[in-house]
mmCIF file of C-alpha atoms in Angstrom:
data_model
loop_
_atom_site.group_PDB
_atom_site.id
_atom_site.type_symbol
_atom_site.label_atom_id
_atom_site.label_comp_id
_atom_site.label_asym_id
_atom_site.label_seq_id
_atom_site.Cartn_x
_atom_site.Cartn_y
_atom_site.Cartn_z
ATOM 1 C CA MET A 338 38.039 -33.171 34.638
ATOM 2 C CA ALA A 339 41.328 -31.596 35.726
ATOM 3 C CA GLU A 340 42.024 -30.558 39.289
ATOM 4 C CA GLY A 341 40.822 -27.102 40.217
ATOM 5 C CA GLU A 342 38.095 -27.108 37.584
ATOM 6 C CA THR A 343 34.505 -27.054 38.696
ATOM 7 C CA GLU A 344 31.508 -28.087 36.716
ATOM 8 C CA LEU A 345 28.584 -25.685 36.834
ATOM 9 C CA PRO A 346 25.197 -27.195 37.585
ATOM 10 C CA GLY A 347 23.369 -28.000 34.388
ATOM 11 C CA SER A 348 26.450 -27.365 32.231
ATOM 12 C CA LYS A 349 25.964 -30.658 30.430
ATOM 13 C CA LYS A 350 22.629 -29.399 29.156
ATOM 14 C CA CYS A 351 23.775 -25.878 28.272
ATOM 15 C CA GLY A 352 26.049 -27.004 25.443
ATOM 16 C CA PRO A 353 23.415 -28.765 23.308
ATOM 17 C CA TYR A 354 20.864 -26.031 24.098
ATOM 18 C CA ILE A 355 23.170 -23.214 22.987
ATOM 19 C CA SER A 356 24.091 -25.186 19.872
ATOM 20 C CA SER A 357 20.413 -25.699 19.055
ATOM 21 C CA VAL A 358 19.586 -22.012 19.520
ATOM 22 C CA THR A 359 22.540 -20.989 17.360
ATOM 23 C CA SER A 360 21.516 -23.446 14.643
ATOM 24 C CA GLN A 361 17.952 -22.096 14.650
ATOM 25 C CA SER A 362 19.225 -18.513 14.386
ATOM 26 C CA VAL A 363 21.467 -19.412 11.455
ATOM 27 C CA ASN A 364 18.639 -21.253 9.693
ATOM 28 C CA LEU A 365 16.321 -18.290 10.276
ATOM 29 C CA MET A 366 18.899 -15.927 8.796
ATOM 30 C CA ILE A 367 19.384 -18.172 5.763
ATOM 31 C CA ARG A 368 15.630 -18.328 5.174
ATOM 32 C CA GLY A 369 15.419 -14.548 5.462
ATOM 33 C CA ILE A 370 18.204 -14.059 2.916
ATOM 34 C CA VAL A 371 16.601 -16.512 0.474
ATOM 35 C CA LEU A 372 13.218 -14.778 0.814
ATOM 36 C CA PHE A 373 14.862 -11.373 0.357
ATOM 37 C CA LEU A 374 16.551 -12.467 -2.884
ATOM 38 C CA ILE A 375 13.304 -13.980 -4.184
ATOM 39 C CA GLY A 376 11.460 -10.757 -3.386
ATOM 40 C CA VAL A 377 14.041 -8.624 -5.207
ATOM 41 C CA PHE A 378 13.945 -10.911 -8.243
ATOM 42 C CA LEU A 379 10.139 -10.883 -8.416
ATOM 43 C CA ALA A 380 10.085 -7.094 -8.020
ATOM 44 C CA LEU A 381 12.404 -6.694 -11.021
ATOM 45 C CA VAL A 382 10.434 -9.177 -13.133
ATOM 46 C CA LEU A 383 7.052 -7.655 -12.271
ATOM 47 C CA ASN A 384 8.381 -4.168 -12.918
ATOM 48 C CA LEU A 385 9.417 -5.320 -16.379
ATOM 49 C CA LEU A 386 5.941 -6.774 -17.024
ATOM 50 C CA GLN A 387 4.239 -3.583 -15.884
ATOM 51 C CA ILE A 388 6.391 -1.259 -18.020
ATOM 52 C CA GLN A 389 6.868 -3.304 -21.205
ATOM 53 C CA ARG A 390 3.538 -3.110 -23.005
ATOM 54 C CA ASN A 391 4.816 -4.967 -26.081
ATOM 55 C CA VAL A 392 7.251 -7.520 -24.747
ATOM 56 C CA THR A 393 9.550 -9.223 -27.235
ATOM 57 C CA LEU A 394 12.430 -11.562 -26.571
ATOM 58 C CA PHE A 395 15.197 -9.383 -25.052
ATOM 59 C CA PRO A 396 14.155 -6.003 -26.531
ATOM 60 C CA PRO A 397 16.878 -3.326 -26.603
ATOM 61 C CA ASP A 398 15.463 -1.374 -23.675
ATOM 62 C CA VAL A 399 14.880 -4.304 -21.298
ATOM 63 C CA ILE A 400 17.722 -3.434 -18.925
ATOM 64 C CA ALA A 401 16.699 0.226 -18.856
ATOM 65 C CA SER A 402 13.105 -0.760 -18.118
ATOM 66 C CA ILE A 403 14.098 -3.040 -15.247
ATOM 67 C CA PHE A 404 15.973 -0.262 -13.454
ATOM 68 C CA SER A 405 13.696 2.600 -14.508
ATOM 69 C CA SER A 406 11.913 2.721 -11.133
ATOM 70 C CA ALA A 407 13.449 4.077 -7.947
ATOM 71 C CA TRP A 408 16.502 2.081 -6.860
ATOM 72 C CA TRP A 409 15.073 1.469 -3.388
ATOM 73 C CA VAL A 410 11.925 -0.307 -4.585
ATOM 74 C CA PRO A 411 13.450 -3.809 -5.152
ATOM 75 C CA PRO A 412 15.268 -3.834 -1.756
ATOM 76 C CA CYS A 413 12.051 -2.730 -0.033
ATOM 77 C CA CYS A 414 10.127 -5.487 -1.801
ATOM 78 C CA GLY A 415 12.815 -7.974 -0.781
ATOM 79 C CA THR A 416 12.641 -6.870 2.848
ATOM 80 C CA ALA A 417 8.841 -7.100 2.849
ATOM 81 C CA SER A 418 9.057 -10.568 1.263
ATOM 82 C CA ALA A 419 11.457 -11.743 3.975
ATOM 83 C CA VAL A 420 9.197 -10.423 6.748
ATOM 84 C CA ILE A 421 6.077 -11.987 5.203
ATOM 85 C CA GLY A 422 7.784 -15.309 4.482
ATOM 86 C CA LEU A 423 9.030 -15.570 8.062
ATOM 87 C CA LEU A 424 5.756 -14.343 9.563
ATOM 88 C CA TYR A 425 3.454 -16.922 7.977
ATOM 89 C CA PRO A 426 4.994 -20.079 9.555
ATOM 90 C CA CYS A 427 5.423 -18.184 12.839
ATOM 91 C CA ILE A 428 1.701 -17.347 12.926
ATOM 92 C CA ASP A 429 0.870 -20.955 12.050
ATOM 93 C CA ARG A 430 2.879 -22.201 15.037
ATOM 94 C CA HIS A 431 1.391 -19.547 17.313
ATOM 95 C CA LEU A 432 -2.159 -20.524 16.369
ATOM 96 C CA GLY A 433 -1.352 -24.212 16.622
ATOM 97 C CA GLU A 434 -2.658 -24.794 13.116
ATOM 98 C CA PRO A 435 0.202 -26.091 10.951
ATOM 99 C CA HIS A 436 -0.462 -25.541 7.273
ATOM 100 C CA LYS A 437 -0.632 -28.909 5.509
ATOM 101 C CA PHE A 438 -2.497 -28.080 2.295
ATOM 102 C CA LYS A 439 -0.454 -28.906 -0.831
ATOM 103 C CA ARG A 440 2.906 -28.740 0.925
ATOM 104 C CA GLU A 441 5.312 -29.426 -1.943
ATOM 105 C CA TRP A 442 7.605 -27.306 -4.086
ATOM 106 C CA SER A 443 5.659 -27.985 -7.286
ATOM 107 C CA SER A 444 2.602 -26.328 -5.746
ATOM 108 C CA VAL A 445 4.696 -23.356 -4.620
ATOM 109 C CA MET A 446 6.112 -22.900 -8.130
ATOM 110 C CA ARG A 447 2.615 -22.994 -9.608
ATOM 111 C CA CYS A 448 1.538 -20.381 -7.078
ATOM 112 C CA VAL A 449 4.409 -18.120 -8.176
ATOM 113 C CA ALA A 450 3.454 -18.639 -11.816
ATOM 114 C CA VAL A 451 -0.184 -17.687 -11.130
ATOM 115 C CA PHE A 452 0.939 -14.605 -9.198
ATOM 116 C CA VAL A 453 3.118 -13.476 -12.107
ATOM 117 C CA GLY A 454 0.182 -14.172 -14.438
ATOM 118 C CA ILE A 455 -2.119 -11.955 -12.363
ATOM 119 C CA ASN A 456 0.408 -9.129 -12.590
ATOM 120 C CA HIS A 457 0.768 -9.693 -16.313
ATOM 121 C CA ALA A 458 -3.018 -9.576 -16.755
ATOM 122 C CA SER A 459 -3.273 -6.307 -14.832
ATOM 123 C CA ALA A 460 -0.759 -4.722 -17.223
ATOM 124 C CA LYS A 461 -1.766 -6.278 -20.549
ATOM 125 C CA VAL A 462 -5.518 -6.876 -20.492
ATOM 126 C CA ASP A 463 -7.706 -3.906 -21.338
ATOM 127 C CA PHE A 464 -10.778 -3.515 -19.121
ATOM 128 C CA ASP A 465 -13.772 -1.276 -19.740
ATOM 129 C CA ASN A 466 -13.580 0.414 -16.329
ATOM 130 C CA ASN A 467 -11.866 0.308 -12.950
ATOM 131 C CA ILE A 468 -14.659 -1.681 -11.325
ATOM 132 C CA GLN A 469 -14.340 -4.500 -13.835
ATOM 133 C CA LEU A 470 -10.569 -4.526 -13.354
ATOM 134 C CA SER A 471 -10.855 -4.610 -9.558
ATOM 135 C CA LEU A 472 -13.481 -7.372 -9.507
ATOM 136 C CA THR A 473 -11.539 -9.522 -11.972
ATOM 137 C CA LEU A 474 -8.247 -9.220 -10.096
ATOM 138 C CA ALA A 475 -10.015 -9.749 -6.755
ATOM 139 C CA ALA A 476 -11.544 -12.994 -8.064
ATOM 140 C CA LEU A 477 -8.167 -14.139 -9.396
ATOM 141 C CA SER A 478 -6.430 -13.299 -6.105
ATOM 142 C CA ILE A 479 -9.022 -15.117 -3.995
ATOM 143 C CA GLY A 480 -8.807 -18.019 -6.423
ATOM 144 C CA LEU A 481 -5.040 -18.110 -5.861
ATOM 145 C CA TRP A 482 -5.597 -18.264 -2.091
ATOM 146 C CA TRP A 483 -8.226 -21.003 -2.443
ATOM 147 C CA THR A 484 -6.060 -23.065 -4.776
ATOM 148 C CA PHE A 485 -2.752 -22.866 -2.901
ATOM 149 C CA ASP A 486 -3.525 -21.868 0.698
ATOM 150 C CA ARG A 487 -7.087 -22.240 2.094
ATOM 151 C CA SER A 488 -6.026 -21.243 5.619
ATOM 152 C CA ARG A 489 -7.784 -18.613 7.720
ATOM 153 C CA SER A 490 -4.464 -17.247 8.938
ATOM 154 C CA GLY A 491 -3.221 -16.932 5.368
ATOM 155 C CA PHE A 492 -6.334 -15.075 4.249
ATOM 156 C CA GLY A 493 -6.264 -12.745 7.258
ATOM 157 C CA LEU A 494 -2.574 -11.962 6.829
ATOM 158 C CA GLY A 495 -3.090 -11.434 3.100
ATOM 159 C CA VAL A 496 -5.853 -8.901 3.708
ATOM 160 C CA GLY A 497 -3.802 -7.118 6.378
ATOM 161 C CA ILE A 498 -0.730 -6.998 4.150
ATOM 162 C CA ALA A 499 -2.779 -5.683 1.211
ATOM 163 C CA PHE A 500 -4.318 -2.915 3.334
ATOM 164 C CA LEU A 501 -1.035 -1.847 4.944
ATOM 165 C CA ALA A 502 0.969 -1.966 1.706
ATOM 166 C CA THR A 503 -1.697 0.005 -0.165
ATOM 167 C CA VAL A 504 -1.775 2.718 2.501
ATOM 168 C CA VAL A 505 2.028 2.997 2.540
ATOM 169 C CA THR A 506 2.139 3.168 -1.269
ATOM 170 C CA GLN A 507 -0.493 5.908 -1.382
ATOM 171 C CA LEU A 508 1.385 7.930 1.241
ATOM 172 C CA LEU A 509 4.593 7.656 -0.794
ATOM 173 C CA VAL A 510 2.787 8.812 -3.928
ATOM 174 C CA TYR A 511 0.994 11.689 -2.207
ATOM 175 C CA ASN A 512 4.276 12.918 -0.713
ATOM 176 C CA GLY A 513 6.055 12.736 -4.067
ATOM 177 C CA VAL A 514 8.509 10.023 -3.003
ATOM 178 C CA TYR A 515 7.323 7.631 -5.709
ATOM 179 C CA GLN A 516 5.255 8.001 -8.882
ATOM 180 C CA TYR A 517 3.351 5.528 -11.000
ATOM 181 C CA THR A 518 4.325 5.045 -14.616
ATOM 182 C CA SER A 519 0.650 5.148 -15.604
ATOM 183 C CA PRO A 520 -0.925 8.612 -15.776
ATOM 184 C CA ASP A 521 -4.318 7.201 -14.735
ATOM 185 C CA PHE A 522 -3.914 7.138 -10.956
ATOM 186 C CA LEU A 523 -7.372 5.693 -10.280
ATOM 187 C CA TYR A 524 -6.716 2.850 -12.723
ATOM 188 C CA VAL A 525 -3.473 1.929 -10.976
ATOM 189 C CA ARG A 526 -4.945 2.236 -7.503
ATOM 190 C CA SER A 527 -7.811 -0.107 -8.370
ATOM 191 C CA TRP A 528 -5.554 -3.150 -8.745
ATOM 192 C CA LEU A 529 -2.951 -2.456 -6.046
ATOM 193 C CA PRO A 530 -4.719 -4.215 -3.109
ATOM 194 C CA CYS A 531 -5.312 -7.349 -5.191
ATOM 195 C CA ILE A 532 -1.671 -7.506 -6.268
ATOM 196 C CA PHE A 533 -0.464 -7.023 -2.695
ATOM 197 C CA PHE A 534 -2.876 -9.703 -1.434
ATOM 198 C CA ALA A 535 -1.728 -12.219 -4.046
ATOM 199 C CA GLY A 536 1.904 -11.331 -3.348
ATOM 200 C CA GLY A 537 1.433 -11.891 0.373
ATOM 201 C CA ILE A 538 -0.115 -15.319 -0.214
ATOM 202 C CA THR A 539 2.688 -16.247 -2.611
ATOM 203 C CA MET A 540 5.543 -15.226 -0.314
ATOM 204 C CA GLY A 541 3.743 -16.845 2.621
ATOM 205 C CA ASN A 542 3.636 -20.166 0.775
ATOM 206 C CA ILE A 543 7.327 -19.892 -0.080
ATOM 207 C CA GLY A 544 8.146 -19.105 3.555
ATOM 208 C CA ARG A 545 6.079 -22.038 4.796
ATOM 209 C CA GLN A 546 7.766 -24.415 2.385
ATOM 210 C CA LEU A 547 11.240 -23.235 3.420
ATOM 211 C CA ALA A 548 10.294 -23.661 7.096
ATOM 212 C CA MET A 549 8.954 -27.165 6.457
ATOM 213 C CA TYR A 550 12.134 -28.095 4.563
ATOM 214 C CA GLU A 551 14.211 -26.814 7.491
ATOM 215 C CA CYS A 552 12.170 -28.905 9.940
ATOM 216 C CA LYS A 553 12.708 -32.005 7.803
ATOM 217 C CA VAL A 554 16.480 -31.456 7.721
ATOM 218 C CA ILE A 555 16.641 -30.922 11.495
ATOM 219 C CA ALA A 556 14.526 -34.039 12.110
ATOM 220 C CA GLU A 557 16.781 -36.147 9.880
ATOM 221 C CA LYS A 558 19.920 -34.886 11.653
ATOM 222 C CA SER A 559 18.464 -35.599 15.100
ATOM 223 C CA HIS A 560 17.411 -39.068 13.961
ATOM 224 C CA GLN A 561 20.915 -39.820 12.684
ATOM 225 C CA GLU A 562 22.451 -38.664 15.967
#
């Protein structure tokens, strides 16, 4: 140390601590961006499945169908996906119950595929009435949670997300901000909570897997150092 310079107490510890905090913030931002992009992509794909009743390989009006809804819907879905994906592992750490059920990317990809399938079924399968539609989608959504999650925190967050998202969607529709493509409002409203619940479970699993991957990378770096 040169003359005239003084070393602050604890300065040797501040450097690594600040570096660690900065690294965690950067990793959190990267996870948020990845979750946002996944949410936007799924919103565009699901919008296509809901609108295209007779889907063929690259029909002429595919692009028009993808962007037929309000422009702000995909960014809102992406933002909600980022919040949900970051919230799930945070709640797990807060409760002290790390999620260890089927923690691999293959399981996450299957969960996404089932979620897309539930959306596809809600748009393509004809049901006799709204009650049959709601019960079928509710069973499929709970089956998705049981197959890929099985955590109490995941189920509770999924129910809360479904309730909040449904209320917000209904308020937007009632105020004329957004409109459904289907003229049967009761038919559309009957499957919304199930779709939101399944979507919350899906994005929660993706967020948990990204957090676990980040922890593995940090552990490997610390072990090498």
